[in-house]
GROMACS .gro file of C-alpha atoms in nm:
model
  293
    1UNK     CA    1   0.000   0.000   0.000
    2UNK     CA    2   0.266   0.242   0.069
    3UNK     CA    3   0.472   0.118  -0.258
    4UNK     CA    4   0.110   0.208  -0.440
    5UNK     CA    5   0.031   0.539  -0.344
    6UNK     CA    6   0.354   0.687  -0.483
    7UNK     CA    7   0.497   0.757  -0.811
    8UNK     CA    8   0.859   0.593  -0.806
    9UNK     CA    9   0.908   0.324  -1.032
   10UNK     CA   10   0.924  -0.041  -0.901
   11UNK     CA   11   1.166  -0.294  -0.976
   12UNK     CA   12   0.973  -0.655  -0.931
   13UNK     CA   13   1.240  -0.972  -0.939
   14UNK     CA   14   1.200  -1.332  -0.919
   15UNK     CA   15   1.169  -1.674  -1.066
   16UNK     CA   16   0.942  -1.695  -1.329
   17UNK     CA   17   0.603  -1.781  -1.191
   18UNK     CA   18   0.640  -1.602  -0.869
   19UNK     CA   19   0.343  -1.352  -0.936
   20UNK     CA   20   0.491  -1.086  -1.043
   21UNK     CA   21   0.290  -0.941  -1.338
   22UNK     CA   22  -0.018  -0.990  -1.074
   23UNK     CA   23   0.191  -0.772  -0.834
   24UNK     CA   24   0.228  -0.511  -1.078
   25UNK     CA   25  -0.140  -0.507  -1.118
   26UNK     CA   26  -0.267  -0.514  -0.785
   27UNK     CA   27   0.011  -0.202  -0.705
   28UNK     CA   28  -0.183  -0.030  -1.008
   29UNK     CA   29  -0.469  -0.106  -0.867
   30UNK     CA   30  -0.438   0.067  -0.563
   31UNK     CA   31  -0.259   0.371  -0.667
   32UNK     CA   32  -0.398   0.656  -0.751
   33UNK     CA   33  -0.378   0.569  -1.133
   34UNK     CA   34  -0.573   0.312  -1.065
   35UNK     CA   35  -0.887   0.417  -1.294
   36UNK     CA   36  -0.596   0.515  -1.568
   37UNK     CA   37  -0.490   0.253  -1.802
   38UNK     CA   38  -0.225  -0.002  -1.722
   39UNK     CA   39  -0.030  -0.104  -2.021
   40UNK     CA   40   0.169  -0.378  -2.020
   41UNK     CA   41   0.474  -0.513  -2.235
   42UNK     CA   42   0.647  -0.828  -2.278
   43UNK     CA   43   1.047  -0.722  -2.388
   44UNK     CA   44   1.085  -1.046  -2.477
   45UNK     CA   45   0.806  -1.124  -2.687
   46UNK     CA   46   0.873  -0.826  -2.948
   47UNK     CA   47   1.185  -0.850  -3.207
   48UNK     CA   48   1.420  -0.619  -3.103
   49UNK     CA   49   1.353  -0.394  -3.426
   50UNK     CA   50   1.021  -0.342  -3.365
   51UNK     CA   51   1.067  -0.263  -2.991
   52UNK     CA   52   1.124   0.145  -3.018
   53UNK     CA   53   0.852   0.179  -3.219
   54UNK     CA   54   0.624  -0.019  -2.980
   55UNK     CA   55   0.757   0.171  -2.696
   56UNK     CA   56   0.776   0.525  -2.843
   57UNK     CA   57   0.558   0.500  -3.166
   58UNK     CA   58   0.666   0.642  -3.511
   59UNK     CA   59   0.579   0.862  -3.755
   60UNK     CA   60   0.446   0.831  -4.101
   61UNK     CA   61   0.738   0.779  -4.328
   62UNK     CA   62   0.948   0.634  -4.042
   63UNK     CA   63   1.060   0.339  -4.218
   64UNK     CA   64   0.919   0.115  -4.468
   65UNK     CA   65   0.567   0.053  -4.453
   66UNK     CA   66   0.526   0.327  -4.159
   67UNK     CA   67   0.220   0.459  -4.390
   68UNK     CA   68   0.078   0.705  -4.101
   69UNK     CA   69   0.120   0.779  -3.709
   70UNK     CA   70   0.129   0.526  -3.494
   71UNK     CA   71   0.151   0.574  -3.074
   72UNK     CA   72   0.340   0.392  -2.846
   73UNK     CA   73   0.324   0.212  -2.531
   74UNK     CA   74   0.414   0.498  -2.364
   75UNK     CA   75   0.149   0.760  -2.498
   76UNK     CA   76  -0.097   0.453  -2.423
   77UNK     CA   77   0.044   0.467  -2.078
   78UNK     CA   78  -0.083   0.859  -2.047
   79UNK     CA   79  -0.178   0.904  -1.692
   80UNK     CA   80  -0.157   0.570  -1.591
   81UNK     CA   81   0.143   0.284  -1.534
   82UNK     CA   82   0.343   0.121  -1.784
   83UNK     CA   83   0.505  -0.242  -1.671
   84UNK     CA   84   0.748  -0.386  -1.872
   85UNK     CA   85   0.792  -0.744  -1.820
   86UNK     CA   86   1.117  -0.898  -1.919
   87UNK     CA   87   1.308  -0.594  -1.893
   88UNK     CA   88   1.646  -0.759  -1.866
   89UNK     CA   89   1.587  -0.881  -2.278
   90UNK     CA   90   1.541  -0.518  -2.353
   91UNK     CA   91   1.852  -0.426  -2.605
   92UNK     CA   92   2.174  -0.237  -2.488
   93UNK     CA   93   2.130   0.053  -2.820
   94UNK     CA   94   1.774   0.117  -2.680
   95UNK     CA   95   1.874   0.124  -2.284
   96UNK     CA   96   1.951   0.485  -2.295
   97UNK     CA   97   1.654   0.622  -2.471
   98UNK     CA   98   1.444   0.429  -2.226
   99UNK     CA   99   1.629   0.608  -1.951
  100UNK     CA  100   1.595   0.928  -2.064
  101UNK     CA  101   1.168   0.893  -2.102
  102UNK     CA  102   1.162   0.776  -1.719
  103UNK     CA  103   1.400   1.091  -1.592
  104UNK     CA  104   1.197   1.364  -1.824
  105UNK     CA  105   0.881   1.183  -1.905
  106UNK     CA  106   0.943   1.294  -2.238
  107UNK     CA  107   1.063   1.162  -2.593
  108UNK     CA  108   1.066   1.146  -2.927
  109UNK     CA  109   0.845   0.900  -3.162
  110UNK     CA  110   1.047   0.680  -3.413
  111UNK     CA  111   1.141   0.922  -3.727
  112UNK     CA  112   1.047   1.267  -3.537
  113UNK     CA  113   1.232   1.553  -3.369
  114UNK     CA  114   0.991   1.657  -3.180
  115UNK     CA  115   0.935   1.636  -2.772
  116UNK     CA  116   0.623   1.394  -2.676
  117UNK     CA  117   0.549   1.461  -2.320
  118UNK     CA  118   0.377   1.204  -2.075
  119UNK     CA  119   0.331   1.122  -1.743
  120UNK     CA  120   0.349   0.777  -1.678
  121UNK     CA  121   0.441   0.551  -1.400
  122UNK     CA  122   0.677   0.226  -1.487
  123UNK     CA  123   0.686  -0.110  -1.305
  124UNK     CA  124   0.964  -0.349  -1.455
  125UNK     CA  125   1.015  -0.712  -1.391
  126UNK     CA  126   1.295  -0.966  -1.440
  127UNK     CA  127   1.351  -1.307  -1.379
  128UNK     CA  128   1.670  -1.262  -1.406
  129UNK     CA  129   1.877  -1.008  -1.141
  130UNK     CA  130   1.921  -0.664  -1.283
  131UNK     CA  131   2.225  -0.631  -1.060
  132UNK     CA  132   2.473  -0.906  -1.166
  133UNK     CA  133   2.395  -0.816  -1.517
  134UNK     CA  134   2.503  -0.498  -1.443
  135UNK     CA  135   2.833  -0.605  -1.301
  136UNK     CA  136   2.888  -0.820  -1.592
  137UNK     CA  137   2.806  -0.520  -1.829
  138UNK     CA  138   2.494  -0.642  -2.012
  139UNK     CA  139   2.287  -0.380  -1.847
  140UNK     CA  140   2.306  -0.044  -1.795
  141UNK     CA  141   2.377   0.065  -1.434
  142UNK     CA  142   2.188   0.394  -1.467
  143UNK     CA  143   1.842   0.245  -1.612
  144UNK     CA  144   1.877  -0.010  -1.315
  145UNK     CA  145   1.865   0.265  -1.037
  146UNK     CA  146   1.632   0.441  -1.193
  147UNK     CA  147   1.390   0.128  -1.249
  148UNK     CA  148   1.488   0.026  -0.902
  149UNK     CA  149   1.382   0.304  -0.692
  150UNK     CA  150   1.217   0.074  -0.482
  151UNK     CA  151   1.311  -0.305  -0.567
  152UNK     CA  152   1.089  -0.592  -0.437
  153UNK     CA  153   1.217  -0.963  -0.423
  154UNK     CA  154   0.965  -1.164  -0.491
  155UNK     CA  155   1.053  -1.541  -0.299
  156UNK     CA  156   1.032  -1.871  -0.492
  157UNK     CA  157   0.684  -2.072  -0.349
  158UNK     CA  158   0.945  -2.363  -0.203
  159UNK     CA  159   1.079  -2.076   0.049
  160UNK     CA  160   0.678  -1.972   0.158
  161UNK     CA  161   0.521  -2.279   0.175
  162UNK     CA  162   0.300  -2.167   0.442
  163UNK     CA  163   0.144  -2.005   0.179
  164UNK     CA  164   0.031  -2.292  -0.037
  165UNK     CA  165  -0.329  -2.374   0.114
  166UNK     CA  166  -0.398  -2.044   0.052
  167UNK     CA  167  -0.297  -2.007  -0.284
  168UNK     CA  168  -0.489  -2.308  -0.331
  169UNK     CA  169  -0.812  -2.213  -0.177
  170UNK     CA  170  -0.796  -1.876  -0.461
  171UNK     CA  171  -0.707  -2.091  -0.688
  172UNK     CA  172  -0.996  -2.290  -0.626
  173UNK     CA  173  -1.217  -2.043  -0.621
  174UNK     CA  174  -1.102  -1.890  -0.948
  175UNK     CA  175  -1.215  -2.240  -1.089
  176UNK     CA  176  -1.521  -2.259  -0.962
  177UNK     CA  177  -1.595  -1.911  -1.087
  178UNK     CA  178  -1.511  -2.077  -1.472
  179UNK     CA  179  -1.770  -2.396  -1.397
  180UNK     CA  180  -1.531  -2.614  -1.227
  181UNK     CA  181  -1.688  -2.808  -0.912
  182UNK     CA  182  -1.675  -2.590  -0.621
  183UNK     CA  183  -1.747  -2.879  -0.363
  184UNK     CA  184  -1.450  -3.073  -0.404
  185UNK     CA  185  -1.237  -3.223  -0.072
  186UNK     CA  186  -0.826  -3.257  -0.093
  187UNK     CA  187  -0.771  -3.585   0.094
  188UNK     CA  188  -0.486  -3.506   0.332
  189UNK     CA  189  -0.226  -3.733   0.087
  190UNK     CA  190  -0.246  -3.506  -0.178
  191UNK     CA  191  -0.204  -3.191   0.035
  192UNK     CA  192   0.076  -3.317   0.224
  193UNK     CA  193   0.247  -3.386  -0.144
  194UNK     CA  194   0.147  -3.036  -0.262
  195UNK     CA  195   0.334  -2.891   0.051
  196UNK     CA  196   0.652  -3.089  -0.010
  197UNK     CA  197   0.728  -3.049  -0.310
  198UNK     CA  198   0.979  -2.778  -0.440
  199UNK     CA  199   0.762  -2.606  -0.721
  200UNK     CA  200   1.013  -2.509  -0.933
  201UNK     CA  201   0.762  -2.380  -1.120
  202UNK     CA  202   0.651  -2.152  -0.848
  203UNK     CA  203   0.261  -2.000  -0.833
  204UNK     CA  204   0.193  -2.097  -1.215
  205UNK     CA  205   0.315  -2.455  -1.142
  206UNK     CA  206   0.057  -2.493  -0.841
  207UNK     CA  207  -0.233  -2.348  -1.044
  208UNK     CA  208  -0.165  -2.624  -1.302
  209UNK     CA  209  -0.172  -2.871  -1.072
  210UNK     CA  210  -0.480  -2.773  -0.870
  211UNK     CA  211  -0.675  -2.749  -1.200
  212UNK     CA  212  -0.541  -3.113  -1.303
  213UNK     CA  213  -0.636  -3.258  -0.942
  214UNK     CA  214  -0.997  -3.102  -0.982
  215UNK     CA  215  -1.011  -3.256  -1.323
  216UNK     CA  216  -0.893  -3.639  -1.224
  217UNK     CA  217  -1.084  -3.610  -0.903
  218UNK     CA  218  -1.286  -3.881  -0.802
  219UNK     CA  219  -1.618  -3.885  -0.625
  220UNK     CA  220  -1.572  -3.534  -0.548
  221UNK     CA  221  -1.237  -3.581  -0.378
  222UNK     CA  222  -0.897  -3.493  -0.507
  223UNK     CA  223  -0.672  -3.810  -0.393
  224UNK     CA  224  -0.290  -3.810  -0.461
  225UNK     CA  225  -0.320  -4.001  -0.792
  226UNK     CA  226  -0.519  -3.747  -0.904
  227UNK     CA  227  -0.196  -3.456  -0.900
  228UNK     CA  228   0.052  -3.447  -1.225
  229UNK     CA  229   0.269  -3.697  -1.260
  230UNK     CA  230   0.593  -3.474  -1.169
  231UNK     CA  231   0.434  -3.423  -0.826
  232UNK     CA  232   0.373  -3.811  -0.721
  233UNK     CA  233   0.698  -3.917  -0.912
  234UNK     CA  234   0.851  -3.658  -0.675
  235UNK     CA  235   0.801  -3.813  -0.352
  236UNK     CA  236   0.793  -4.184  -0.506
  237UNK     CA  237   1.131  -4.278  -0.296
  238UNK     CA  238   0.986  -4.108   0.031
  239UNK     CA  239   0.943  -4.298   0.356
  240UNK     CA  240   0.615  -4.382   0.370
  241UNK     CA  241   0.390  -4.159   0.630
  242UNK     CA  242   0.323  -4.486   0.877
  243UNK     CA  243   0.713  -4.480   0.846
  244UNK     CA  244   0.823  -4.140   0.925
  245UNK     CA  245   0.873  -4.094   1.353
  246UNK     CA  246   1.124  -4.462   1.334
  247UNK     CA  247   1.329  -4.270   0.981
  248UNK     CA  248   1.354  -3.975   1.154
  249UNK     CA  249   1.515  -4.089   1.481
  250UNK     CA  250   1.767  -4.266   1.284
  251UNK     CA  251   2.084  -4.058   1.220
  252UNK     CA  252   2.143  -3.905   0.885
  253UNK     CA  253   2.474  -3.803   0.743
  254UNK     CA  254   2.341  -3.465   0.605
  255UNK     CA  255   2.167  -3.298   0.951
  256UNK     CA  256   2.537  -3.147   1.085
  257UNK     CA  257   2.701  -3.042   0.757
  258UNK     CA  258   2.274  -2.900   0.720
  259UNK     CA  259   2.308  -2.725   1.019
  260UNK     CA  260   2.721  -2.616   0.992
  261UNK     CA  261   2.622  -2.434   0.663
  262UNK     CA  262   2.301  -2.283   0.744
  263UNK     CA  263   2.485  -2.142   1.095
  264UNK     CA  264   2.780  -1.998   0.809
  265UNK     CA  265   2.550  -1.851   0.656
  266UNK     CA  266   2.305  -1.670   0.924
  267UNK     CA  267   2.002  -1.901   0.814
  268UNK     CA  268   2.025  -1.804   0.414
  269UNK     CA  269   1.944  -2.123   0.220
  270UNK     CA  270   2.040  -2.053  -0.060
  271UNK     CA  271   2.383  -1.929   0.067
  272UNK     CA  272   2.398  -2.307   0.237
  273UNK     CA  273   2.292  -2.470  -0.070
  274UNK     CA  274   2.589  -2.295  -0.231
  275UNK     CA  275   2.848  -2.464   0.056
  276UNK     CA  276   2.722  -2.767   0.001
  277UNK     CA  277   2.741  -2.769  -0.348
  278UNK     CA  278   2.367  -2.885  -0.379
  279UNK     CA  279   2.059  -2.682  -0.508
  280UNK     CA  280   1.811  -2.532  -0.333
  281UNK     CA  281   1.529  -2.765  -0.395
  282UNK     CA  282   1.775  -3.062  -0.231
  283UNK     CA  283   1.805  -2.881   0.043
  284UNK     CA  284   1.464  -2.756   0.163
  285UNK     CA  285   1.436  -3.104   0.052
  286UNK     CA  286   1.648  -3.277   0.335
  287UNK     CA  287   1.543  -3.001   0.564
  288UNK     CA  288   1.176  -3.101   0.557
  289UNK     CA  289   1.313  -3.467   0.611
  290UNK     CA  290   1.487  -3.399   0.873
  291UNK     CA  291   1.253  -3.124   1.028
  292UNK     CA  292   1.472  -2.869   1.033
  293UNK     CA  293   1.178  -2.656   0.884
   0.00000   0.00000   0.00000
């Protein structure tokens, strides 16, 4: 709410599938532009020759087959917020006219000289981080701070798993609001697989897999056979759950080094991952085994 009600640009990072295009919304939403339009542009869906002249429009004559005006993104954006998705794929030659509309909310259209003032917020988004690209030169430090007046990290699902019966309860929801049964019962099975597993393909993953178990449900309940096959394949070399208070008492190889690294590293995970030369996944993995979560 506070990130809303101003006028700096945002900075949204994270894995893809995090929810950060429905961030972007919701902070349009609630900001005061919120009855302006909200524009929204994929860098890495448009060829890089065509991305000026999506951004900034062009002129008649511009180039070949420019037959008459044509507005941008930007002059779309009038009033409102413009979110560019993907910003990391936007090219280097183009970098520095972007940078210049943010600072003076002004450019000019492909194949003019003259000033087209706007006032437009931006919200940009990357998978990737802004910052190491910067360091390794194949982004441009000033557009960074500028899009990053106020950067949010957006957390992978694995590292919020409280989260996931929630999520799954508005997924539901959405569901039932497209004709999908809204009286359906997740057996406790099929939950306790949703909540272990890693989701490396964070909030879009889950949604996916909520609408398959609604589909394969049976008799209005959604067992564990019913989830995608990459979710019961998952956990097909766990203990099984009659099993688990004798595996856990026994002593496991992995719990000190577990506990050395994460005490290195002041609790970061993925920090401790990095010592122990495993990923992430393996090691909120082992953690959950060995409830150290």
């Amino acid at each position: 709410k506070h990130i809303a009600r101003t006028k700096a640009s945002v900075l949204l990072q994270g894995e893809s599938g995090t929810g950060k295009s429905l961030l972007a919304r919701m902070i349009h939403r609630k900001s005061s532009r919120g009855d302006k339009p909200l524009i929204e542009v994929n860098c890495a869906a448009i060829p890089d020759s065509l991305l000026e002249s999506e951004l900034f429009g062009h002129v008649k004559g511009a180039f070949t087959g420019a037959t008459h005006d044509r507005p941008g993104r930007f002059q779309a954006a009038h009033g409102g917020t413009l979110f560019l998705d993907e910003v990391s794929e936007l090219p280097l030659h183009l970098q520095p006219k972007l940078l210049k509309a943010l600072e003076e909310q002004s450019f000019q259209m492909v194949g003019s000289d003259n000033n087209v003032n706007v006032d437009v917020r931006v919200i940009a988004a990357s998978n990737q981080n802004l910052r190491e690209l910067v360091d390794k030169g194949q982004f441009r430090g000033d557009l960074y701070y500028r899009l990053a007046v106020i950067p949010l990290d957006i957390p992978a699902l694995r590292d919020r798993t409280g989260e996931i019966p929630v999520l799954i309860r508005y997924v539901c929801d959405q569901l039932a609001s497209r004709g999908y049964p809204d009286n359906l019962e997740c057996e406790q099975e099929a939950m306790r697989l949703m909540m272990d597993y890693p989701w490396p393909g964070n909030v879009r993953e889950l949604s996916n897999a909520v609408e398959h178990g609604m589909i394969l449900a049976e008799n209005g309940r959604v067992k564990s056979n019913s989830l995608p096959y990459d979710i019961r394949h998952y956990h097909s070399d766990a203990p099984a759950s009659g099993r688990k208070g004798q595996a856990a008492q026994e002593p496991d190889p992995h719990r000190r080094e577990i506990l050395e690294a994460l005490e290195l590293s002041a609790g970061n995970r993925a920090e401790a991952a990095r010592q122990l030369g495993i990923d992430r996944s393996t090691l909120w993995r082992r953690m959950h085994r060995l409830n150290l979560i």
